Short mmCIF file of C-alpha atoms and ligand atoms in Angstrom, two decimals:
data_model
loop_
_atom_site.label_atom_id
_atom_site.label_comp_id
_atom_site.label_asym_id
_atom_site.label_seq_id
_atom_site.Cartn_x
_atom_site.Cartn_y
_atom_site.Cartn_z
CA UNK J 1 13.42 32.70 4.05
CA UNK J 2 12.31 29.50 2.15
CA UNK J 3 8.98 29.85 0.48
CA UNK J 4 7.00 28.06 -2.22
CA UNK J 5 7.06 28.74 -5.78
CA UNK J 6 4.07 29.94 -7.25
CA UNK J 7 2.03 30.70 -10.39
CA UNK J 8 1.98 34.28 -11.60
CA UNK J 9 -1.27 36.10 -13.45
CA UNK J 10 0.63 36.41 -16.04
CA UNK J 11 0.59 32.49 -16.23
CA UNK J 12 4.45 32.46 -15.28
CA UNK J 13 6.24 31.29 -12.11
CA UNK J 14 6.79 32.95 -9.20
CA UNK J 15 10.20 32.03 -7.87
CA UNK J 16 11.29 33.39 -4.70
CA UNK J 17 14.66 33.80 -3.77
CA UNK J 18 15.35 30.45 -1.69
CA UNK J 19 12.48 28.38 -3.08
CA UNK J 20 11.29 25.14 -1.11
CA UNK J 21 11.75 22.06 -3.78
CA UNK J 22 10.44 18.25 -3.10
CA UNK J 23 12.70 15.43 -3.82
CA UNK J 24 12.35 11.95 -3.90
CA UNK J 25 15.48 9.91 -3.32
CA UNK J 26 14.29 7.30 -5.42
CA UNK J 27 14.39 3.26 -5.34
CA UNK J 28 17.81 1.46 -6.24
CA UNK J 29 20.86 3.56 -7.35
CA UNK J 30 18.80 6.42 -6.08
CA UNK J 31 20.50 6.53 -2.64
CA UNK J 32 23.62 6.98 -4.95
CA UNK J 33 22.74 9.25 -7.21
CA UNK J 34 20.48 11.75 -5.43
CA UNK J 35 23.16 13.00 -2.74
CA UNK J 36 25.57 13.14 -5.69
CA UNK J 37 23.12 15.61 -7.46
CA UNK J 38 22.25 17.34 -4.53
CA UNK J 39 25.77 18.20 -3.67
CA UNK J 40 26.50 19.94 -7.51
CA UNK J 41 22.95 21.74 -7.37
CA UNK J 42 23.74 23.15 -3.91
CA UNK J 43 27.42 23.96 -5.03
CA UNK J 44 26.04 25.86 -8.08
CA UNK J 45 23.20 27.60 -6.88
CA UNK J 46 25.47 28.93 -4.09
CA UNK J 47 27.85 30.45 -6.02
CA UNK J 48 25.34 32.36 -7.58
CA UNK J 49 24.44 33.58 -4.19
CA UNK J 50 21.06 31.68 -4.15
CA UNK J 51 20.12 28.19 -2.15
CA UNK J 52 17.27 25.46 -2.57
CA UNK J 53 15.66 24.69 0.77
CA UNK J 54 14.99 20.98 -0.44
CA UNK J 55 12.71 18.97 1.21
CA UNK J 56 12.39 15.44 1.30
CA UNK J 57 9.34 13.55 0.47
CA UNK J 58 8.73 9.94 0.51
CA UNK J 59 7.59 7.02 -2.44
CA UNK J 60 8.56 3.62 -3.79
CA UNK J 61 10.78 1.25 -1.18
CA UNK J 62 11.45 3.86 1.11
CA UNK J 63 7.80 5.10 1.92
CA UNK J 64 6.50 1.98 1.94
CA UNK J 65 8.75 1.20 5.22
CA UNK J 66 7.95 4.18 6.83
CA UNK J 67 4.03 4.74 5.80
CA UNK J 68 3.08 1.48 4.76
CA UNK J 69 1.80 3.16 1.80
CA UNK J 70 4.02 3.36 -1.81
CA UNK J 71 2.82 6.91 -2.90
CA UNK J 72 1.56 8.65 0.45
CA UNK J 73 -0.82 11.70 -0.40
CA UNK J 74 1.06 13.53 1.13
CA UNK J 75 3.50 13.26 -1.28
CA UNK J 76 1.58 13.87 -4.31
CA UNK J 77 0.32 17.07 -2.36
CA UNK J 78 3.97 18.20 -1.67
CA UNK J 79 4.69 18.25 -5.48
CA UNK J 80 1.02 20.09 -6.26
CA UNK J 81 1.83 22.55 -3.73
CA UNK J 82 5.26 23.26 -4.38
CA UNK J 83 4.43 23.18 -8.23
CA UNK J 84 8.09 22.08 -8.92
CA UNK J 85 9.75 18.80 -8.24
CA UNK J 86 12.47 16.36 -8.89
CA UNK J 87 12.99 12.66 -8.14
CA UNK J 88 15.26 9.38 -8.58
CA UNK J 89 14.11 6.62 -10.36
CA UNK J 90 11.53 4.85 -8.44
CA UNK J 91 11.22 0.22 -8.92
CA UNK J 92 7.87 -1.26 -11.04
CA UNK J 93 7.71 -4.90 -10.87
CA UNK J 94 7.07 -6.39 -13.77
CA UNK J 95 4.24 -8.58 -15.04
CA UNK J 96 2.48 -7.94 -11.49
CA UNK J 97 2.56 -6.00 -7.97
CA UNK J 98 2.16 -2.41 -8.50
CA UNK J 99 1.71 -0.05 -10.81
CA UNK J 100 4.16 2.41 -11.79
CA UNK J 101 4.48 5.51 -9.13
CA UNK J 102 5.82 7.10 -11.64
CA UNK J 103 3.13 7.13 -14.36
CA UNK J 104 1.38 8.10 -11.41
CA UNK J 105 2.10 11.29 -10.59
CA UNK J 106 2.53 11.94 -14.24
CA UNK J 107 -1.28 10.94 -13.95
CA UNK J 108 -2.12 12.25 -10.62
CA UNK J 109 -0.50 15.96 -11.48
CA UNK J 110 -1.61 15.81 -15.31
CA UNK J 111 1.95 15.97 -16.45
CA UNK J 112 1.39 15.89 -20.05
CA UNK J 113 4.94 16.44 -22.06
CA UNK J 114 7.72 14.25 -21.01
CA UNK J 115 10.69 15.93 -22.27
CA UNK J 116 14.01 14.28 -22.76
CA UNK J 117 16.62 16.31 -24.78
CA UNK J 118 19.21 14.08 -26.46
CA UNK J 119 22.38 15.69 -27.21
CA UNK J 120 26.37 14.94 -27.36
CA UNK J 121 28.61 16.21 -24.98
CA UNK J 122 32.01 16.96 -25.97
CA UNK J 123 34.21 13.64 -24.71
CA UNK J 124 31.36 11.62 -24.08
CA UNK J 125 32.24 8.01 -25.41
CA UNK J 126 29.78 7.02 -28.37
CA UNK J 127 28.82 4.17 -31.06
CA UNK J 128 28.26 6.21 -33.60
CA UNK J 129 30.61 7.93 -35.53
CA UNK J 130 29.02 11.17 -35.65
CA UNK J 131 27.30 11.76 -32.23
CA UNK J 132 27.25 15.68 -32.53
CA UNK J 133 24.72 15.20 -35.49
CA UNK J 134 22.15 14.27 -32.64
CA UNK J 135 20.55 17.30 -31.01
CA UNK J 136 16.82 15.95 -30.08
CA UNK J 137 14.50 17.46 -27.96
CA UNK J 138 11.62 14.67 -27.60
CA UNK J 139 8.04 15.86 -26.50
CA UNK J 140 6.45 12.54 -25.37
CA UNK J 141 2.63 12.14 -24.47
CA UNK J 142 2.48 11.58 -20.65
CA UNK J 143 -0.78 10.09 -19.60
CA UNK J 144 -2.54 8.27 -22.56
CA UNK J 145 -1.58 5.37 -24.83
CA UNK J 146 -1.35 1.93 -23.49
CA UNK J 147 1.11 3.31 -21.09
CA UNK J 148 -1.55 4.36 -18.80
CA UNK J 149 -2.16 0.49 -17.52
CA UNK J 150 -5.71 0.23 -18.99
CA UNK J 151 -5.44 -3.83 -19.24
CA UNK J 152 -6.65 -7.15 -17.87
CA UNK J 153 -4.97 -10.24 -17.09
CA UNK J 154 -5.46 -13.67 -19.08
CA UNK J 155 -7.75 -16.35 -17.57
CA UNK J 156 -9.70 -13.84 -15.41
CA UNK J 157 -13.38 -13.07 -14.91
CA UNK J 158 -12.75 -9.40 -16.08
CA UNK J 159 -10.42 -10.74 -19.47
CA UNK J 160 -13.57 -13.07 -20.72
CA UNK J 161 -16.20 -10.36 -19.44
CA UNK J 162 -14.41 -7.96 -21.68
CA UNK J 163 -14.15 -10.42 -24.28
CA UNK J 164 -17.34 -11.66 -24.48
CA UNK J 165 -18.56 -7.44 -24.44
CA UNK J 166 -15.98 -6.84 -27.42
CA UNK J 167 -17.96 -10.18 -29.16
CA UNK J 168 -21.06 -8.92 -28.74
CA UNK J 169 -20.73 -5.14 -29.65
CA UNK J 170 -18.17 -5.01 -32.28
CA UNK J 171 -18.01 -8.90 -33.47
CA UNK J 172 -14.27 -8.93 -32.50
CA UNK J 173 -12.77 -12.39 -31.79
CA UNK J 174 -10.03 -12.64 -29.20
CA UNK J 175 -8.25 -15.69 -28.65
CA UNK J 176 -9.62 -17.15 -25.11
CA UNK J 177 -6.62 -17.13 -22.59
CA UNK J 178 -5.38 -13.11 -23.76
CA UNK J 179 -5.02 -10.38 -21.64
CA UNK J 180 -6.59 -7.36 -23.10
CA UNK J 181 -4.69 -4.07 -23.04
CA UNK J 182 -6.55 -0.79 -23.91
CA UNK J 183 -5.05 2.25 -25.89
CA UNK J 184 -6.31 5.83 -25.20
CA UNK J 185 -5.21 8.42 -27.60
CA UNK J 186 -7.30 11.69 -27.73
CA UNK J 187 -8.07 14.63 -29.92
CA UNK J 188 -7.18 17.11 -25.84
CA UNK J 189 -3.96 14.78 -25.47
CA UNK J 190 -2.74 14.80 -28.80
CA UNK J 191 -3.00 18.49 -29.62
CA UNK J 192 -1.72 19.74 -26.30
CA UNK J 193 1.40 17.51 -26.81
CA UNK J 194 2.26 18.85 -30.34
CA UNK J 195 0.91 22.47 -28.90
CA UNK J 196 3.98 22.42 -26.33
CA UNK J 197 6.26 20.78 -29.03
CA UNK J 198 5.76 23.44 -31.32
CA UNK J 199 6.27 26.48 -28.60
CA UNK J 200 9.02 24.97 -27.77
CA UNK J 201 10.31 24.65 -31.50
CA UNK J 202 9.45 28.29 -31.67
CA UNK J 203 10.62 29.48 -28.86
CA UNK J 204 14.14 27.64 -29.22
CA UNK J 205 14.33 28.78 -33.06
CA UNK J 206 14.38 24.94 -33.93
CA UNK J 207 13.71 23.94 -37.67
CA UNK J 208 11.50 21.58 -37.71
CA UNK J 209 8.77 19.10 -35.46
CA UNK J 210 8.64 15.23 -36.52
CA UNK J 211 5.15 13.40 -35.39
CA UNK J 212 6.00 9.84 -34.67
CA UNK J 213 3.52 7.15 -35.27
CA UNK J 214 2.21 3.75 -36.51
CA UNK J 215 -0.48 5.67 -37.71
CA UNK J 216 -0.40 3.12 -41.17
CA UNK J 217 -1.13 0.70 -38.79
CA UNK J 218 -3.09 1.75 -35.44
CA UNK J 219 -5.32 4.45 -37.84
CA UNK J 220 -7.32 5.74 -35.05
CA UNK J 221 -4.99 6.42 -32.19
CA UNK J 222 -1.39 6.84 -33.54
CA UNK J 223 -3.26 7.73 -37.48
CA UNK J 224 -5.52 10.22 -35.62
CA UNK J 225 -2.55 11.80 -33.37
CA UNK J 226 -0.70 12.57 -37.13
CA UNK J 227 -4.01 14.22 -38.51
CA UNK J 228 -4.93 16.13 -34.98
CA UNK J 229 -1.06 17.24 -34.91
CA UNK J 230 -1.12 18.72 -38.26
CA UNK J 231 -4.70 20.18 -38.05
CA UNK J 232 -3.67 21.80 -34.73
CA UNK J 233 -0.58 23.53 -36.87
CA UNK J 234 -3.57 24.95 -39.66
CA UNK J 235 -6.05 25.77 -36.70
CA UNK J 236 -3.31 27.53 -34.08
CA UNK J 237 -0.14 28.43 -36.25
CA UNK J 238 -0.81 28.59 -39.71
CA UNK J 239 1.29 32.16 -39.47
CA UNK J 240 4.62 30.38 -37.85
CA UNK J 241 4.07 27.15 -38.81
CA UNK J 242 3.23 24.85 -41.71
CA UNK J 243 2.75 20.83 -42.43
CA UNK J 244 4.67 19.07 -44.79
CA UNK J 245 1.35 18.69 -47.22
CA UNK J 246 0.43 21.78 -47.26
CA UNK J 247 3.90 22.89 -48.51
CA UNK J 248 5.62 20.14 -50.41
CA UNK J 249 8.21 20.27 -47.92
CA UNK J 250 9.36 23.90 -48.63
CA UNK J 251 8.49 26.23 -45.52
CA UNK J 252 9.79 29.04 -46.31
CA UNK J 253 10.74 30.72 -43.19
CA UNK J 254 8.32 28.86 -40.82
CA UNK J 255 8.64 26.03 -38.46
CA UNK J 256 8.19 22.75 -40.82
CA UNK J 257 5.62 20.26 -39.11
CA UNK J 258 6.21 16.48 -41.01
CA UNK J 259 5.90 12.92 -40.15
CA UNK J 260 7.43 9.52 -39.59
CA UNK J 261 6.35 5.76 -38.97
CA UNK J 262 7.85 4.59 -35.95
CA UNK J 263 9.62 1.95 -37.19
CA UNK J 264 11.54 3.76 -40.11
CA UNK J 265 11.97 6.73 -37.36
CA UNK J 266 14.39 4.41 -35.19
CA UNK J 267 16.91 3.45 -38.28
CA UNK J 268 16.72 7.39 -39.73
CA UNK J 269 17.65 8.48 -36.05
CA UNK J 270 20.73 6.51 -36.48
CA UNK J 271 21.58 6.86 -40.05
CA UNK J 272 19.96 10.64 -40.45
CA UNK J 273 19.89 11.95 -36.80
CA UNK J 274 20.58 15.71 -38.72
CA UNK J 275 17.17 15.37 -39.96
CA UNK J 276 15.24 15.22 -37.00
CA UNK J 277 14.86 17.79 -34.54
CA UNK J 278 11.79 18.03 -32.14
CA UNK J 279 10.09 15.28 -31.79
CA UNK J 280 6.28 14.58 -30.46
CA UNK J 281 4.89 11.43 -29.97
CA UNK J 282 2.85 9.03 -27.76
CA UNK J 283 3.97 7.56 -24.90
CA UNK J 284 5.29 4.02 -25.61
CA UNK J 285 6.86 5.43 -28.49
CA UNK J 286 8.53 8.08 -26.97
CA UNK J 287 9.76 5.79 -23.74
CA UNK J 288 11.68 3.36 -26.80
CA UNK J 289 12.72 6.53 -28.31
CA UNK J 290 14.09 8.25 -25.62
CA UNK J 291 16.42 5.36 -24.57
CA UNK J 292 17.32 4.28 -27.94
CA UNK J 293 18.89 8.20 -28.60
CA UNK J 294 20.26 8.51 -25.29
CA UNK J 295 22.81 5.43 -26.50
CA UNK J 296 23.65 7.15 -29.08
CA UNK J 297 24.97 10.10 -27.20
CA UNK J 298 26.34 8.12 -24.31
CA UNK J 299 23.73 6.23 -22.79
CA UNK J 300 21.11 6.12 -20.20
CA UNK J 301 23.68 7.36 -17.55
CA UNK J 302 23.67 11.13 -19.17
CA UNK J 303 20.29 11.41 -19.95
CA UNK J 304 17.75 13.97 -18.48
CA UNK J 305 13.82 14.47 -18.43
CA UNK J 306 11.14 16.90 -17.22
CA UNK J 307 7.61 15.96 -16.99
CA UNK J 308 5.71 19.29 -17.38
CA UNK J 309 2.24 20.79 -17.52
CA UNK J 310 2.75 23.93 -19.29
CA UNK J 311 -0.90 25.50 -18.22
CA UNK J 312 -0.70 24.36 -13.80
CA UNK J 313 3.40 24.86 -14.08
CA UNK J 314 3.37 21.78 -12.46
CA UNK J 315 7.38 20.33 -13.63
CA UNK J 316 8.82 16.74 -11.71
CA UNK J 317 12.02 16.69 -13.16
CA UNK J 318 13.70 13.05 -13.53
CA UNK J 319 16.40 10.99 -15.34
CA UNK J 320 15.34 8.42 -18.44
CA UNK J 321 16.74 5.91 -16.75
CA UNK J 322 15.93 3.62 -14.07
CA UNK J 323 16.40 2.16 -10.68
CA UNK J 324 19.73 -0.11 -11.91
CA UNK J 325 19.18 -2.40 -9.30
CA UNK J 326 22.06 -4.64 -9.83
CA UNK J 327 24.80 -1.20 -8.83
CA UNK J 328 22.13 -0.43 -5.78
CA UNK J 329 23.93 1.18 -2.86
CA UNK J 330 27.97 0.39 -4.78
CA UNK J 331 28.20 4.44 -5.33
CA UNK J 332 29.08 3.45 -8.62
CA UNK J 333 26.28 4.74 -11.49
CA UNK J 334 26.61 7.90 -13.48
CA UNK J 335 24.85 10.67 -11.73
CA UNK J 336 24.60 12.34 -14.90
CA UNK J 337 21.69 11.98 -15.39
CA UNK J 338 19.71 13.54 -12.63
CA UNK J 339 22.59 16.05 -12.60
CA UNK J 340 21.01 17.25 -15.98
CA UNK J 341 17.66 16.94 -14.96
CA UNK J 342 18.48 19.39 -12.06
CA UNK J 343 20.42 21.37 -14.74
CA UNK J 344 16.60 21.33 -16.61
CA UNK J 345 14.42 22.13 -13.75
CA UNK J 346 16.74 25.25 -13.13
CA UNK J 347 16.62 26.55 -16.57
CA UNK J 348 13.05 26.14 -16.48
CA UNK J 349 12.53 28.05 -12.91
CA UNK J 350 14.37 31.11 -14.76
CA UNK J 351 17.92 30.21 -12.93
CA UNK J 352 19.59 29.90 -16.14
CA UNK J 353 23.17 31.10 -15.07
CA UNK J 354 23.04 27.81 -12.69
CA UNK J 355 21.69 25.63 -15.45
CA UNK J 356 24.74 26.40 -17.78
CA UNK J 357 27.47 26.26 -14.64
CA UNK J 358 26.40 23.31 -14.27
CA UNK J 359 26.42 22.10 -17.64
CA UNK J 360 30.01 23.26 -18.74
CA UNK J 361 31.16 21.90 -15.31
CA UNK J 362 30.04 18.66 -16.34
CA UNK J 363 31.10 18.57 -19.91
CA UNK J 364 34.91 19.72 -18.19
CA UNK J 365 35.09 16.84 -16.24
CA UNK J 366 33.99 14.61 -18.91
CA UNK J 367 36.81 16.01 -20.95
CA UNK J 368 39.60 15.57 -18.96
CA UNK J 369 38.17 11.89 -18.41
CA UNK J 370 37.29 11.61 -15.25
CA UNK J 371 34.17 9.36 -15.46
CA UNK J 372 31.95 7.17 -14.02
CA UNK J 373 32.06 2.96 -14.83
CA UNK J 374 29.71 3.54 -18.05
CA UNK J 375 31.94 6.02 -19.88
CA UNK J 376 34.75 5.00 -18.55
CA UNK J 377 34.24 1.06 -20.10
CA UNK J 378 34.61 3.12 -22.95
CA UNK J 379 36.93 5.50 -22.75
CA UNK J 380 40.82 5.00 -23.62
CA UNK J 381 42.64 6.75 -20.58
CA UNK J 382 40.14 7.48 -18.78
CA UNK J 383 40.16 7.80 -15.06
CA UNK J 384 37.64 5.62 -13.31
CA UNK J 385 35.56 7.32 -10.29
CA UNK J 386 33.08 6.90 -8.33
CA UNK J 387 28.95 7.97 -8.51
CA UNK J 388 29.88 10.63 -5.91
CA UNK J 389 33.81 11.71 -6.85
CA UNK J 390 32.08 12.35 -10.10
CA UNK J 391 29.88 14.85 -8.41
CA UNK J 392 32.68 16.31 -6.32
CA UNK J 393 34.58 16.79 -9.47
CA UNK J 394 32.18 18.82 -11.09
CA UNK J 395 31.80 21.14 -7.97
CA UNK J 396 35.83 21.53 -8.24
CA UNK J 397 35.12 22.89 -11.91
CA UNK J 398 31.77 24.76 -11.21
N1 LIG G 401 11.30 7.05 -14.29
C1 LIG G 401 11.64 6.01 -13.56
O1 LIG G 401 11.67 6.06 -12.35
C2 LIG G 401 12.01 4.75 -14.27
C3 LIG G 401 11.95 3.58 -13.57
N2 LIG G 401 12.31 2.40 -14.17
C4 LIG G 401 12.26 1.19 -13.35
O2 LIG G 401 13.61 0.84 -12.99
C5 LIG G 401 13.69 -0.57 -12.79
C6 LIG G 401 14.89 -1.14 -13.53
O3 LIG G 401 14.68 -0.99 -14.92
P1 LIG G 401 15.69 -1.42 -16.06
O4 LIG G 401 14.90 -1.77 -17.24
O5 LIG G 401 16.68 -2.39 -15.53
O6 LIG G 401 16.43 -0.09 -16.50
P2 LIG G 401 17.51 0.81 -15.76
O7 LIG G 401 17.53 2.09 -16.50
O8 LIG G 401 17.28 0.87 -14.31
O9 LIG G 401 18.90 0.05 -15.96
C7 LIG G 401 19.28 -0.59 -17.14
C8 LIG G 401 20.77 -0.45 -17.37
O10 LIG G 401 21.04 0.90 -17.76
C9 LIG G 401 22.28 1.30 -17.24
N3 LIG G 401 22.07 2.39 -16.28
C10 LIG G 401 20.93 2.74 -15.61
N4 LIG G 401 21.14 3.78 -14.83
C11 LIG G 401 22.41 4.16 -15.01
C12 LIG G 401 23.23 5.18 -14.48
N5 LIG G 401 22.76 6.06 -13.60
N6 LIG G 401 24.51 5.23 -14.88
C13 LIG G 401 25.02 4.36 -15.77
N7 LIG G 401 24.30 3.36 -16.30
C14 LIG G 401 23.02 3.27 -15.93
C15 LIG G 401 22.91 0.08 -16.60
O11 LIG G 401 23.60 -0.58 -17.66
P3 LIG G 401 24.78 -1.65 -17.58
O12 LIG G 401 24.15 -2.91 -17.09
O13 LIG G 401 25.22 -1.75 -18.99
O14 LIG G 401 25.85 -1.14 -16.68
C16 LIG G 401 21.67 -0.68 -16.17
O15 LIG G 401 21.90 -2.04 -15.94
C17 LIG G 401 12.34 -1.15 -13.28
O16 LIG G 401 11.58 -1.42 -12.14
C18 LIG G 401 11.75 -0.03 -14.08
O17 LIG G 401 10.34 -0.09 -14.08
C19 LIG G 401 12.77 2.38 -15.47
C20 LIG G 401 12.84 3.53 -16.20
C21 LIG G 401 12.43 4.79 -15.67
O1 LIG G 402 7.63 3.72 -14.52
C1 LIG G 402 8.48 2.90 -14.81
O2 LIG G 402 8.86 2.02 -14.04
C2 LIG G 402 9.15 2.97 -16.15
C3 LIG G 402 9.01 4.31 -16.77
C4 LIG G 402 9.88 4.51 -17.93
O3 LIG G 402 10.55 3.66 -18.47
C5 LIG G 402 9.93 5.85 -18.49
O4 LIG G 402 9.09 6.68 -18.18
O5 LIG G 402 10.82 6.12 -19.31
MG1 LIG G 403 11.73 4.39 -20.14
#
């Protein structure tokens, strides 16, 4: 019988034995990639004798035919009920029209960590020359940072209100004609971001947690997300953990907690990826991040995300990646992607036997070559297919 997944006393989840699981299709290559997806998750859970009862729920393009709204509530309250999620990419217009629906829920269901592993699969076509040197897990701040859409628009009432209060109270001049964009970074956000980073780092036996800043240059938001991170490892884990000052870089046989400037982070992720292991950091950082590592691994097409509150269990699973517009409806994109995010979402609901089928699966096909257009661009000999003969090849090797 399908029933919901629930939270346990014990503060883990409750997962029956055919749990019900929201989807959203998702805007764009999402009508490609989602039945692709669905098809491997329902081959793999099956042959571990279990079965999703998935139920669809509506946002973006889609829902706003049918409802006339972009995010119903009824959505949102699907996904807070059901406590676990996943979803295809869903469109934001840019420079106007609405706001993202996905920083939304992120918002709506506090989902503070974004987490995007980065890591090389065996075959996968790469520019770098050593690609298995990358093995990233980045913890991104969900809900803060300028990411959050705290901004005004140039030549508007609000704009000059703002800038005339900013005059006023602080004596800060801002050229007339701006818009004015806010930045949010807390003492709660911060240290419940580097809180799950570090469990995690733990919990995986990883080596080492990298905060990622500006803070030389934004000193109280990304400077004061550094400080909070490292005070949280003296306040909460000074008996697993230790920061980079307070051991000269020797830690013994605890976690190491250090830090890097953003900028110098993006070059030593290229030219030293074997240095850097979990990484926490804000939001806009970690959305540049997360894309510029997945190329190194592959690209965008083979690269998965969960956005998680560790204290609700509230988990929407997703790809990095977005809409594609331009392949929309060709059954043509990598399916990868959400594939892996799937493969995520059923490690984290305890179904780890179906997490690694799928996995190896995957990497198989991969290395016999059989690929979608991205890989396959640059792959010598390799066989060409389709968004969903990529997904019916991986159910042949499951
Ligand atoms: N979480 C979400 O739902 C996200 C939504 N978006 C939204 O998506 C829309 C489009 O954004 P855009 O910046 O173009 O980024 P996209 O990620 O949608 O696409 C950029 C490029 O990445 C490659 N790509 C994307 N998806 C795949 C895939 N499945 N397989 C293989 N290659 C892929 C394609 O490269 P190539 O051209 O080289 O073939 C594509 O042209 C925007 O509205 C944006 O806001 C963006 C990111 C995340
Ligand atoms: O919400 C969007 O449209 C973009 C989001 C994004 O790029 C991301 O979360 O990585
Ligand atoms: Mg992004």
């Amino acid at each position: 019988m399908a029933e919901r997944i629930s939270m346990g006393p014990d503060g883990q989840l409750q997962v029956p034995e055919e749990p019900i699981i929201p989807f959203i299709e998702g805007d764009g290559t999402g009508v490609d990639i989602w039945p692709a997806a669905q098809l491997v998750f329902d081959a793999a859970v099956a042959k571990h004798g279990r079965k999703v009862a998935w139920k669809e729920v509506l946002a973006g393009e889609k829902a706003y035919k049918e409802t006339g709204s972009w995010l119903p509530e009824e959505t949102v309250e699907a996904f807070r009920d059901h406590l676990i999620g996943i979803k295809g990419p869903l469109t934001t217009p840019v420079g106007g029209g609405i706001r993202s629906l996905n920083v939304a829920l992120r918002q709506l269901l506090d989902l503070y960590v974004c987490l995007r592993p980065v890591r090389w699969f065996q075959g996968v076509p790469s520019p770098v020359r050593h690609p298995e040197k990358v093995d990233m897990v980045i913890f991104r701040e969900n809900t803060e940072d300028v990411y959050a859409g705290l901004e005004v628009e140039a030549f508007t009432p609000e704009a000059e209100r703002l800038a005339g209060y900013l005059r006023e109270a602080f004596g800060w001049e801002i050229r007339p004609g701006s818009g004015i964009g806010v930045k949010p970074i807390s003492e709660e956000g911060s240290k419940r971001l580097v809180r799950a980073a570090i469990q995690y780092a733990l919990r995986h036996g990883r080596r080492s947690v990298t905060l990622v800043h500006k803070g030389n240059i934004q000193k109280f938001t990304e400077g004061a997300f550094r400080n909070w991170g490292y005070e949280l490892v003296r306040e909460e884990f000074s008996d697993v953990a230790v920061g980079w000052d307070d051991c000269g870089g020797q830690p013994g046989d605890k976690l190491l907690v250090k830090d890097a400037i953003a900028d110098i982070t993006l070059q030593q992720v290229l030219t030293r990826p074997e240095e850097f292991d979990v990484i926490a950091t804000m939001n806009l950082n970690g959305d540049y991040l997360s894309d510029a590592l997945a190329a190194q691994v592959g690209g965008i097409g083979i690269a998965p995300g969960a956005n998680v509150n560790y204290v609700t269990g509230h988990g929407v699973f997703e790809a990095t990646h977005g809409t594609a517009p331009k392949y929309a409806g060709q059954d043509k994109v990598n399916p990868g992607s959400v594939i892996l995010s799937g493969a995520l979402m059923f490690e984290h609901l305890g179904w780890t036997e179906v997490a690694a089928d799928i996995v190896k699966a995957l990497e198989a096909t991969i290395a016999e070559k059989i690929v979608t257009y991205d890989f396959a661009r640059l792959t010598e000999g390799a066989t060409e297919v389709k968004c969903s003969e990529f997904a019916s090849a991986i159910v042949d090797r499951l």
